[in-house]
mmCIF file with all atom_site columns, C-alpha atoms in Angstrom:
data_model
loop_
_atom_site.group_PDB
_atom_site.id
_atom_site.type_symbol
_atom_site.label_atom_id
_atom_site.label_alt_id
_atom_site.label_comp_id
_atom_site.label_asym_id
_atom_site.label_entity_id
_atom_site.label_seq_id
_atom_site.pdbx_PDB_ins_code
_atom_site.Cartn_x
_atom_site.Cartn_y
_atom_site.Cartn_z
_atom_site.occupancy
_atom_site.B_iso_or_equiv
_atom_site.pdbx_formal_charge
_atom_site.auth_seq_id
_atom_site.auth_comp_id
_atom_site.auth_asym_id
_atom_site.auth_atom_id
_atom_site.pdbx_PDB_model_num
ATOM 1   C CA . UNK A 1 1   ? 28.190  -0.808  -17.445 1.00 0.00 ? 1   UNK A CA 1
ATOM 2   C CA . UNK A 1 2   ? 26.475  -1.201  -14.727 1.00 0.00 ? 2   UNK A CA 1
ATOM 3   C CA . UNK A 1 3   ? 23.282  -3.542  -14.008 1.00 0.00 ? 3   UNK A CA 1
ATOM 4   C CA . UNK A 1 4   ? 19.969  -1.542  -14.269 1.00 0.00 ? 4   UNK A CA 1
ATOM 5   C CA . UNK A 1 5   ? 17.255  -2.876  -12.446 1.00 0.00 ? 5   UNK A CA 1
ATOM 6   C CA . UNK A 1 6   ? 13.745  -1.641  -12.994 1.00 0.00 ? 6   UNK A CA 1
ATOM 7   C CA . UNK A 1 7   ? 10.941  -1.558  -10.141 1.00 0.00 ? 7   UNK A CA 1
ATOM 8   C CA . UNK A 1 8   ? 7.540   -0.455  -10.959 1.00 0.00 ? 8   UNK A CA 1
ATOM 9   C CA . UNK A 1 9   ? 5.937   2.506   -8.468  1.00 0.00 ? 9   UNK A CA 1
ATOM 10  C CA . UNK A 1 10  ? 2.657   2.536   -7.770  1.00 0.00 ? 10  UNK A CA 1
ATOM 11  C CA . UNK A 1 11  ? 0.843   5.023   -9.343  1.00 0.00 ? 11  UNK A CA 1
ATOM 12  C CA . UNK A 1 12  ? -0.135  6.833   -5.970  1.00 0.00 ? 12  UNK A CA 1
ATOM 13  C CA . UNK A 1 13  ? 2.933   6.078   -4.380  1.00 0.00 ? 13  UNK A CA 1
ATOM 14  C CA . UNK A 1 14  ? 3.796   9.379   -3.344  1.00 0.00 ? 14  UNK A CA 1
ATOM 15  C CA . UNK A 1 15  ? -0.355  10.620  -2.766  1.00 0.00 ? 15  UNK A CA 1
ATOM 16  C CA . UNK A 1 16  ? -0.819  12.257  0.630   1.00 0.00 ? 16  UNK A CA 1
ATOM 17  C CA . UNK A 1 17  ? -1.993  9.584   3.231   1.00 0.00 ? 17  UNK A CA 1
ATOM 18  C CA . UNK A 1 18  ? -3.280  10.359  6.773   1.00 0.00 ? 18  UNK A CA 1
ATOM 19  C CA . UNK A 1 19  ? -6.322  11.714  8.250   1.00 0.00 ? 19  UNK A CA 1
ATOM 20  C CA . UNK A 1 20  ? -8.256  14.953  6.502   1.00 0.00 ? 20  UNK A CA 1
ATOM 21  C CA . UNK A 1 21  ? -10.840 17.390  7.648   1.00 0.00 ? 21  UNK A CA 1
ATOM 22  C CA . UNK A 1 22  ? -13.309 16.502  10.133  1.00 0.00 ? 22  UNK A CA 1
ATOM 23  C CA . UNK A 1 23  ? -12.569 14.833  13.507  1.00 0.00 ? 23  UNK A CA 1
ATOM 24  C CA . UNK A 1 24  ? -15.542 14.977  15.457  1.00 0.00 ? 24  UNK A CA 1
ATOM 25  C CA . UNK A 1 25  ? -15.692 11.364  16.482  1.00 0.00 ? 25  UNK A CA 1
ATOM 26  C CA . UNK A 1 26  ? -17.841 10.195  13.665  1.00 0.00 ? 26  UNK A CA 1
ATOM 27  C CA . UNK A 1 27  ? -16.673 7.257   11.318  1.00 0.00 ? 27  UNK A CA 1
ATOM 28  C CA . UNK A 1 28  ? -14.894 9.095   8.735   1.00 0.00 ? 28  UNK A CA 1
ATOM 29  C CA . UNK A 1 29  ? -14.441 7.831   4.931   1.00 0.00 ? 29  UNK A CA 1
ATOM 30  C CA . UNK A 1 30  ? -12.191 5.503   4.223   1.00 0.00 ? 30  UNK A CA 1
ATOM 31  C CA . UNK A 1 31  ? -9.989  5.487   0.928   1.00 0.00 ? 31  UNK A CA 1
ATOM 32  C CA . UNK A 1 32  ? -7.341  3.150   -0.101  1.00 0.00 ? 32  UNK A CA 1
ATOM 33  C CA . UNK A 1 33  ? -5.386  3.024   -3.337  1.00 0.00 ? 33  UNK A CA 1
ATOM 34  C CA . UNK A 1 34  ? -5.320  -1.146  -3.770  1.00 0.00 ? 34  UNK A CA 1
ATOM 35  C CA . UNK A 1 35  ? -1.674  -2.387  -4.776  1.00 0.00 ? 35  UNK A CA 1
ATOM 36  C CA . UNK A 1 36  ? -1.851  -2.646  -8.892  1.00 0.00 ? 36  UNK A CA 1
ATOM 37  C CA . UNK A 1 37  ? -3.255  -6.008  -10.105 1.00 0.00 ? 37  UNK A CA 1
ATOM 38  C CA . UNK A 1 38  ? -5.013  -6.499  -13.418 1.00 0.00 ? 38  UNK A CA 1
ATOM 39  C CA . UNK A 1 39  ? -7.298  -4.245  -15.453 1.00 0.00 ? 39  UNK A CA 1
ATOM 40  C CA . UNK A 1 40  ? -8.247  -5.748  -18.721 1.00 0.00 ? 40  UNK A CA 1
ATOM 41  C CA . UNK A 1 41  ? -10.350 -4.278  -21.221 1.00 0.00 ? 41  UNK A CA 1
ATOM 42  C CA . UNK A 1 42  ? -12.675 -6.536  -23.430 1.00 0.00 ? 42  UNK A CA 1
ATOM 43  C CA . UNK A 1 43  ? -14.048 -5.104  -26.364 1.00 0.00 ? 43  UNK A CA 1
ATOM 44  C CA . UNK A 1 44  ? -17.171 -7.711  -27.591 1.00 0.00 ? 44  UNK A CA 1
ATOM 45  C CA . UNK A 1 45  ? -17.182 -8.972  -31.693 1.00 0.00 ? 45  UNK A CA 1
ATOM 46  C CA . UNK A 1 46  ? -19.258 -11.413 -30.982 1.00 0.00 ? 46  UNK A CA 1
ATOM 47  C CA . UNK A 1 47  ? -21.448 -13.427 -28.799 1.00 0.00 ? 47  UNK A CA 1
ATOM 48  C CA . UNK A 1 48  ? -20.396 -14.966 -26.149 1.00 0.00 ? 48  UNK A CA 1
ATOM 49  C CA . UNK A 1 49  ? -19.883 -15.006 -21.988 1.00 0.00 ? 49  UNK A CA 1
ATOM 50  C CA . UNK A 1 50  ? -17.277 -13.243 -21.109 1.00 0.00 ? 50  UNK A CA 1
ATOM 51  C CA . UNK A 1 51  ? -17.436 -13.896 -17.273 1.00 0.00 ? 51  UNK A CA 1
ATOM 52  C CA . UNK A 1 52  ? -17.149 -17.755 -18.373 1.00 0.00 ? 52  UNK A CA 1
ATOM 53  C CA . UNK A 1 53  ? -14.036 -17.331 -21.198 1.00 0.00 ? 53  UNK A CA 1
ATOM 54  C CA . UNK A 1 54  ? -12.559 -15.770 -17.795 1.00 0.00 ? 54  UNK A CA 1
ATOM 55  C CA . UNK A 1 55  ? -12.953 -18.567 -15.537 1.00 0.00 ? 55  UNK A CA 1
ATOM 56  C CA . UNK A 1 56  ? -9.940  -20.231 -14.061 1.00 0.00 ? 56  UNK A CA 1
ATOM 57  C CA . UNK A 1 57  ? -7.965  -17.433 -15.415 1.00 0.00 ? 57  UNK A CA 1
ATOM 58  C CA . UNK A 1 58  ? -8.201  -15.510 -12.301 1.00 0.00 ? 58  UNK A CA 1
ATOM 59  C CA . UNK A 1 59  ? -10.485 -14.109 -9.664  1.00 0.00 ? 59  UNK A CA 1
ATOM 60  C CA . UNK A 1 60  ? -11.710 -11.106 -12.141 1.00 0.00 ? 60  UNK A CA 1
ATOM 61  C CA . UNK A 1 61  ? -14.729 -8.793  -11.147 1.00 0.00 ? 61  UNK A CA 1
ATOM 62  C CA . UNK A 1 62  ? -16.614 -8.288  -14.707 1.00 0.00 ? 62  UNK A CA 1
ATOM 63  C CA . UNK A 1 63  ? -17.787 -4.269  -15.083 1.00 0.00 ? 63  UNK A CA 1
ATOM 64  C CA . UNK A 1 64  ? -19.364 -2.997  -18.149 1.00 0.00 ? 64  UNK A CA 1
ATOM 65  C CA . UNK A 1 65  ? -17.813 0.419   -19.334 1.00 0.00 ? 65  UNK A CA 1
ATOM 66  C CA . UNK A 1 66  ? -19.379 1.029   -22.203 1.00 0.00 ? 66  UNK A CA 1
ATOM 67  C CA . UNK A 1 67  ? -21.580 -0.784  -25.192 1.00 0.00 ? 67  UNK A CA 1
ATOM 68  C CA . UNK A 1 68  ? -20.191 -4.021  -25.682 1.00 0.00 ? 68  UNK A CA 1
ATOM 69  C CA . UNK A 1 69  ? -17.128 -3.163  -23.624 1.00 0.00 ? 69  UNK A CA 1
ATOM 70  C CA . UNK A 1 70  ? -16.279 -4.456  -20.368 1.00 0.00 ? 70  UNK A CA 1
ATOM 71  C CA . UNK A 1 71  ? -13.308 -3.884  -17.978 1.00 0.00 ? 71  UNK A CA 1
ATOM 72  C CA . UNK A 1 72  ? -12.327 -7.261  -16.372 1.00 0.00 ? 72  UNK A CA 1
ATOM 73  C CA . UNK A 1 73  ? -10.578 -6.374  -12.642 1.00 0.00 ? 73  UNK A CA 1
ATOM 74  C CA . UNK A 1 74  ? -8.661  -8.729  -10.069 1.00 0.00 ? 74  UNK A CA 1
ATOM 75  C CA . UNK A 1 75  ? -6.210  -7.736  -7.486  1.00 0.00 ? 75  UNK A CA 1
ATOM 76  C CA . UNK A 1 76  ? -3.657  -9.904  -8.800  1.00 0.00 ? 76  UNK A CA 1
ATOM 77  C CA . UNK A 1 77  ? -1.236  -8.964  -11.515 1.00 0.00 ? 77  UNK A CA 1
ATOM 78  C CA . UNK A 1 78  ? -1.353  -10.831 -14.579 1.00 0.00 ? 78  UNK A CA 1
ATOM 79  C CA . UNK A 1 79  ? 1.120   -13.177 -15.953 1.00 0.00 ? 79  UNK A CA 1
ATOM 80  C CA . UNK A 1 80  ? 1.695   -12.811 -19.943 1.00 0.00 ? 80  UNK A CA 1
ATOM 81  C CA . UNK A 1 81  ? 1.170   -16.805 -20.325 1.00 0.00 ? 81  UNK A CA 1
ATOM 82  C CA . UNK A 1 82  ? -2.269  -16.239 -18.406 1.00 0.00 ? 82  UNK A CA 1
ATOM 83  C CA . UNK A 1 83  ? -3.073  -13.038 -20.632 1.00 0.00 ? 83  UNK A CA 1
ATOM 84  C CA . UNK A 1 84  ? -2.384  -15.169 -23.779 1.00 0.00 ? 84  UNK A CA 1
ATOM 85  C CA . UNK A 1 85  ? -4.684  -17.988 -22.565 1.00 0.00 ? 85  UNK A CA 1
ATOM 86  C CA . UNK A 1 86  ? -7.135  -15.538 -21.817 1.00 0.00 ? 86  UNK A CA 1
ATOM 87  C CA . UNK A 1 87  ? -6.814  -14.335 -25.248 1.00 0.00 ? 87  UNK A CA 1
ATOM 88  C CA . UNK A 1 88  ? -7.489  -17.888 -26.959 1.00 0.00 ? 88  UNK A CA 1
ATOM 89  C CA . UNK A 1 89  ? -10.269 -17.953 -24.713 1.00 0.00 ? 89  UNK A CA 1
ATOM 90  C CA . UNK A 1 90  ? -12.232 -15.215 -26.053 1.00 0.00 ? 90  UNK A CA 1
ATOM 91  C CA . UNK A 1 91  ? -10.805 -15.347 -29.642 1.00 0.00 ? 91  UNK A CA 1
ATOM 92  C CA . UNK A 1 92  ? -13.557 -15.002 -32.216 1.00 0.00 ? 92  UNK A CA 1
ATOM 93  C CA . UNK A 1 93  ? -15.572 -13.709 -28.972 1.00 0.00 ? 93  UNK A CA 1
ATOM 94  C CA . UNK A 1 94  ? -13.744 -10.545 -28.415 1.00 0.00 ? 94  UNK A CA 1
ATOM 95  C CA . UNK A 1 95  ? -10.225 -8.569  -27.972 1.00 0.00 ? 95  UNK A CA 1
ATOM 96  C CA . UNK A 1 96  ? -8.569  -8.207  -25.229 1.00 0.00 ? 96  UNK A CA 1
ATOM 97  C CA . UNK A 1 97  ? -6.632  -5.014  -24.107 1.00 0.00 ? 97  UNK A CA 1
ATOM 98  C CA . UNK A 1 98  ? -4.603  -5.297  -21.088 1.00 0.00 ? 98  UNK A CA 1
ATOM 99  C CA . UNK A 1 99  ? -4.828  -1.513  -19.124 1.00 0.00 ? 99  UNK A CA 1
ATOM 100 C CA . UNK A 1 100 ? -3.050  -2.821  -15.976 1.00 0.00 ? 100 UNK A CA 1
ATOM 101 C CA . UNK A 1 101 ? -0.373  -0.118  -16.199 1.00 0.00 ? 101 UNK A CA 1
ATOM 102 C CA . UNK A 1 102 ? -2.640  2.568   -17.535 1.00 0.00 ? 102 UNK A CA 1
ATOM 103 C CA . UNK A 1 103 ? -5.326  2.306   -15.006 1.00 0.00 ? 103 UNK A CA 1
ATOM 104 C CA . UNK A 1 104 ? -5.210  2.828   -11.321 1.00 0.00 ? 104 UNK A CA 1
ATOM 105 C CA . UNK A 1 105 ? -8.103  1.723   -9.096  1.00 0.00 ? 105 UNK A CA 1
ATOM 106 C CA . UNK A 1 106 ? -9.469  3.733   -5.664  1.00 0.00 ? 106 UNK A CA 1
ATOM 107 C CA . UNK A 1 107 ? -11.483 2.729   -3.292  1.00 0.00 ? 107 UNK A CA 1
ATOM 108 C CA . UNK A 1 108 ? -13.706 4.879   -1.316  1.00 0.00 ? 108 UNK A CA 1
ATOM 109 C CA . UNK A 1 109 ? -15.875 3.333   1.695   1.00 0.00 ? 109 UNK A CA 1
ATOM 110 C CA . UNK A 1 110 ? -17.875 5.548   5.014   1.00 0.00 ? 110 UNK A CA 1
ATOM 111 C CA . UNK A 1 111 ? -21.405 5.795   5.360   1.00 0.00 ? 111 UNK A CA 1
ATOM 112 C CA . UNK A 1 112 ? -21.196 9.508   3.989   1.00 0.00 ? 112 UNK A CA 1
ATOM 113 C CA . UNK A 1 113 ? -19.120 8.203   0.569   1.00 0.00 ? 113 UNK A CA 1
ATOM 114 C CA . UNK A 1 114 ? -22.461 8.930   -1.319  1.00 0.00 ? 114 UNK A CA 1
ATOM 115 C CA . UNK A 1 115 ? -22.806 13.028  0.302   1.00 0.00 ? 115 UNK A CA 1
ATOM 116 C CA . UNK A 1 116 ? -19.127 13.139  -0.803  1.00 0.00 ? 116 UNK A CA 1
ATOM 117 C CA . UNK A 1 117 ? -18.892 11.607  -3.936  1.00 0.00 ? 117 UNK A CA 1
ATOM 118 C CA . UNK A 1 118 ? -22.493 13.966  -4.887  1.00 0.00 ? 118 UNK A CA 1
ATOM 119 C CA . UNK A 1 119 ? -19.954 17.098  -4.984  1.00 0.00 ? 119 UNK A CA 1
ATOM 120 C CA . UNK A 1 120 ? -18.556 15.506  -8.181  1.00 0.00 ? 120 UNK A CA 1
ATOM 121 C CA . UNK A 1 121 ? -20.215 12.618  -9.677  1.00 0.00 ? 121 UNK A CA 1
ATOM 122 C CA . UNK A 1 122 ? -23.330 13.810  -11.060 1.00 0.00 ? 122 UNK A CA 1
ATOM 123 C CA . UNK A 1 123 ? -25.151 10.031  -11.290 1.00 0.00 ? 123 UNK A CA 1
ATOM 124 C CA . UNK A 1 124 ? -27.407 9.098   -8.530  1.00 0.00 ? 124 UNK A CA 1
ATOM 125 C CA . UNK A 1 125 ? -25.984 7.190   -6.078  1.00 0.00 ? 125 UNK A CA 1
ATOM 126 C CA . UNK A 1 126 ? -29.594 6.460   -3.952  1.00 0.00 ? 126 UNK A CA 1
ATOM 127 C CA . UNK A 1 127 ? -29.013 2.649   -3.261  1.00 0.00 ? 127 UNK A CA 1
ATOM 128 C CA . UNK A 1 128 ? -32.182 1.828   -4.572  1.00 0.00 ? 128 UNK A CA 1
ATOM 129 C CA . UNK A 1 129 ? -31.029 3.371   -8.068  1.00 0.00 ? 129 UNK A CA 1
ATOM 130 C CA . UNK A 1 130 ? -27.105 2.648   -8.044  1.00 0.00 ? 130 UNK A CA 1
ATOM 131 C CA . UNK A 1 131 ? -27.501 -0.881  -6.437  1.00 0.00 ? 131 UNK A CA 1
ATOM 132 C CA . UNK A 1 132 ? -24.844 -3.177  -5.012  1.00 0.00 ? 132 UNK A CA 1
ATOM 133 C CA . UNK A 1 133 ? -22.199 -4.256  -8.587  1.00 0.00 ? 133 UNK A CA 1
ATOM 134 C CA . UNK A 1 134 ? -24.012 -1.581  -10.780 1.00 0.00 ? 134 UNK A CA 1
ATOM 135 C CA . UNK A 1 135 ? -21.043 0.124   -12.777 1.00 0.00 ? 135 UNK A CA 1
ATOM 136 C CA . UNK A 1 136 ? -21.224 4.520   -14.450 1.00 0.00 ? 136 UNK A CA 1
ATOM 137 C CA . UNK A 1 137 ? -18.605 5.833   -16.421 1.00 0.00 ? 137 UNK A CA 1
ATOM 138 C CA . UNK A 1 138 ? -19.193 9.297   -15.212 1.00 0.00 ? 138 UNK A CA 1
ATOM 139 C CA . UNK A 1 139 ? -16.824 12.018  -14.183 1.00 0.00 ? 139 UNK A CA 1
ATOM 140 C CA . UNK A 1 140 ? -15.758 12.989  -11.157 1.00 0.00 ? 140 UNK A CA 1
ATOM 141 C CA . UNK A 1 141 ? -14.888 16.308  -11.137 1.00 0.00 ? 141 UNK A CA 1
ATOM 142 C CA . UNK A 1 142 ? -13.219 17.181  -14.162 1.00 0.00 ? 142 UNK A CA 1
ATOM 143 C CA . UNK A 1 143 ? -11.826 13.358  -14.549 1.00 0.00 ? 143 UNK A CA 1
ATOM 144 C CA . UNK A 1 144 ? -13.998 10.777  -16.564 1.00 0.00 ? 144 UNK A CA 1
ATOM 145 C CA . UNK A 1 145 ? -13.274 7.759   -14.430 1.00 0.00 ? 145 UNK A CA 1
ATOM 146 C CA . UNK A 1 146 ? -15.765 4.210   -14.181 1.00 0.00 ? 146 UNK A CA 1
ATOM 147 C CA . UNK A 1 147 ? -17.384 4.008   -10.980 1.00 0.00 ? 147 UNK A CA 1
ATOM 148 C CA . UNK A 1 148 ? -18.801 0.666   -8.941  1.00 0.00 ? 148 UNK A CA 1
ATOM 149 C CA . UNK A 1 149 ? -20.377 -0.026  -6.308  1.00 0.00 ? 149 UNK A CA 1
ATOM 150 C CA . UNK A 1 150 ? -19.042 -2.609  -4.526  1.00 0.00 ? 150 UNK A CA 1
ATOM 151 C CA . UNK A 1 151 ? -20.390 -2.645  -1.234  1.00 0.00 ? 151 UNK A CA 1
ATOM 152 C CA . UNK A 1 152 ? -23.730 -1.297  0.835   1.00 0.00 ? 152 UNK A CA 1
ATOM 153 C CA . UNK A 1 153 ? -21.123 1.806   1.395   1.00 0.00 ? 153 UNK A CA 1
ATOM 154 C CA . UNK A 1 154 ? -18.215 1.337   -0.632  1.00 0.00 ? 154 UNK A CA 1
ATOM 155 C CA . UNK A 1 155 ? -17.169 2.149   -4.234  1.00 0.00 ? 155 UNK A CA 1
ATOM 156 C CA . UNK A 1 156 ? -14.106 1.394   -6.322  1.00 0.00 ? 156 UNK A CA 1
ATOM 157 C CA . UNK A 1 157 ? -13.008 3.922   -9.182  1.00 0.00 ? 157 UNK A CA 1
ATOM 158 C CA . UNK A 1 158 ? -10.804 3.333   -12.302 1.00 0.00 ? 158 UNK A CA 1
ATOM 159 C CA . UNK A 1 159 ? -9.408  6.047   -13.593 1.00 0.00 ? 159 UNK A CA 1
ATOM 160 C CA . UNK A 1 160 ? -6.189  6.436   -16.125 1.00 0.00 ? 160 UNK A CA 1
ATOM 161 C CA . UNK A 1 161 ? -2.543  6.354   -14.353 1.00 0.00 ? 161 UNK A CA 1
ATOM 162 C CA . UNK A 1 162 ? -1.841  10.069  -15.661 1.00 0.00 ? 162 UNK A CA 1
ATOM 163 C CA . UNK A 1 163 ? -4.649  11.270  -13.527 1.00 0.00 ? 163 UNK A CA 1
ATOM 164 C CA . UNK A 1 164 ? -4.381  8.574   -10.489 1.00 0.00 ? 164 UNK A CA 1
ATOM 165 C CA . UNK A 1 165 ? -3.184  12.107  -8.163  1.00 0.00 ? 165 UNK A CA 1
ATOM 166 C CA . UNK A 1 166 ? -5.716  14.592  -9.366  1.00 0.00 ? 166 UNK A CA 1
ATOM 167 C CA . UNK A 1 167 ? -8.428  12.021  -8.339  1.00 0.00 ? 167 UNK A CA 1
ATOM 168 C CA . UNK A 1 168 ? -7.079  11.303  -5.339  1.00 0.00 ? 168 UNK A CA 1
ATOM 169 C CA . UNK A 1 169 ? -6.574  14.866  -4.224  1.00 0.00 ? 169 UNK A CA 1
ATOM 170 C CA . UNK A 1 170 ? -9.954  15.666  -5.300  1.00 0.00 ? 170 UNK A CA 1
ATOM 171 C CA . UNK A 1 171 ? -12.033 12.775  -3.311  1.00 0.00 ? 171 UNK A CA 1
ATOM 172 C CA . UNK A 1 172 ? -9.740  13.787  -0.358  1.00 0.00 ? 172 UNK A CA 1
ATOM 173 C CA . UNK A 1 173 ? -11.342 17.265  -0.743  1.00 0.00 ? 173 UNK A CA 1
ATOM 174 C CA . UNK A 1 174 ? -14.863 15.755  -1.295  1.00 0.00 ? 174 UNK A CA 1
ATOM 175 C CA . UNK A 1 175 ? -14.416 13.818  1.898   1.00 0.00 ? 175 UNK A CA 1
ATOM 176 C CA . UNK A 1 176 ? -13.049 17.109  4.075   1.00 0.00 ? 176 UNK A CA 1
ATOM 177 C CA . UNK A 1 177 ? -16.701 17.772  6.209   1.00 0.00 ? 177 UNK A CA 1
ATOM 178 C CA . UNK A 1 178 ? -17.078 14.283  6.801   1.00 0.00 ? 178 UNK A CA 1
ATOM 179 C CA . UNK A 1 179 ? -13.081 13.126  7.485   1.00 0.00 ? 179 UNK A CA 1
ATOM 180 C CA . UNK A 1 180 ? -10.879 10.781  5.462   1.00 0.00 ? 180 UNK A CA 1
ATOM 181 C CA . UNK A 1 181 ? -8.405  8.413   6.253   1.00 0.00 ? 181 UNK A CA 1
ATOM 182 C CA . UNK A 1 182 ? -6.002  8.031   3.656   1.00 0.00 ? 182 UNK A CA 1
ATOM 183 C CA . UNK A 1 183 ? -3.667  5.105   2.753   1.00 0.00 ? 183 UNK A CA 1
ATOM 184 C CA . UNK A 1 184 ? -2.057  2.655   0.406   1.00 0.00 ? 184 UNK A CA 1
ATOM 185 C CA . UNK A 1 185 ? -2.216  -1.093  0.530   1.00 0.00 ? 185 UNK A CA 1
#
């Protein structure tokens, strides 16, 4: 028999890349599809920090998704030995759900991302309202996805693996009257 190796493909893989709609010599949007690293859910049962129980784990980026629920997000994949000592960390504190292979993360960055991500995300995205780390699960579209700002122009999006495509073929059309560079990291 032979040997069966197993590679994991990224969820976006095969998503068109390139450059889309408008090419009039103004900066166009830029979205990237981040190479998979860690998504952890965290689902609170009682007090504690959960930013703390995380240090020295990793270099995770703490985003409230719902009540009591946070995802936890780093760029770099997670090791089960690290997942279990995050674990012990918050046990008694909360559960821990790791969503690395069911989420997919997008980033979206252009001084129009807010005109294009208006045509459907209906939160307000005014940067004195949505400021710099704030975090929406909203839709986006038809897709409920959890949207941050990250930057004075720049937002990342989780959304689940199955729908990873349909999002990105959707922002690309959000993005057409202002042009958007595609890629994959």
């Amino acid at each position: 028999m032979p040997d069966l190796s197993l590679k994991p493909v990224h969820a976006l893989a095969t998503a068109p890349t390139g450059r889309f709609g408008a090419t009039d010599g103004t900066a166009p949007l830029v979205m990237t599809a981040p190479p998979e690293g860690t998504v952890l859910q965290i689902l609170e049962t009682g007090a504690g920090d959960i930013a703390t129980a995380l240090a020295g784990h990793g270099d995770f980026a703490i985003r409230p998704c719902a009540p009591g629920q946070w995802f936890a997000v780093a760029d770099a994949p997670l090791d089960p030995a690290t997942l279990r000592k995050i674990e012990a960390a918050l046990a008694g504190k909360a559960d821990v759900i790791d969503q690395s292979a069911g989420r997919v993360r997008v980033v979206i960055a252009g001084a129009n991302v807010r005109a294009a991500l208006a045509k459907g995300v209906p939160v307000d995205l005014h940067p004195d309202v949505f400021e710099t780390g704030r975090t929406a699960t909203t839709l986006c579209g038809h897709l409920t996805v959890t949207l941050t700002r990250t930057g004075d122009d720049r937002f990342d999006i989780l959304v689940m693996r199955s729908y990873a495509a349909a999002l990105w073929e959707s922002l690309i059309e959000m993005g057409l009257e202002y042009g958007i560079d595609c890629h994959h990291l």
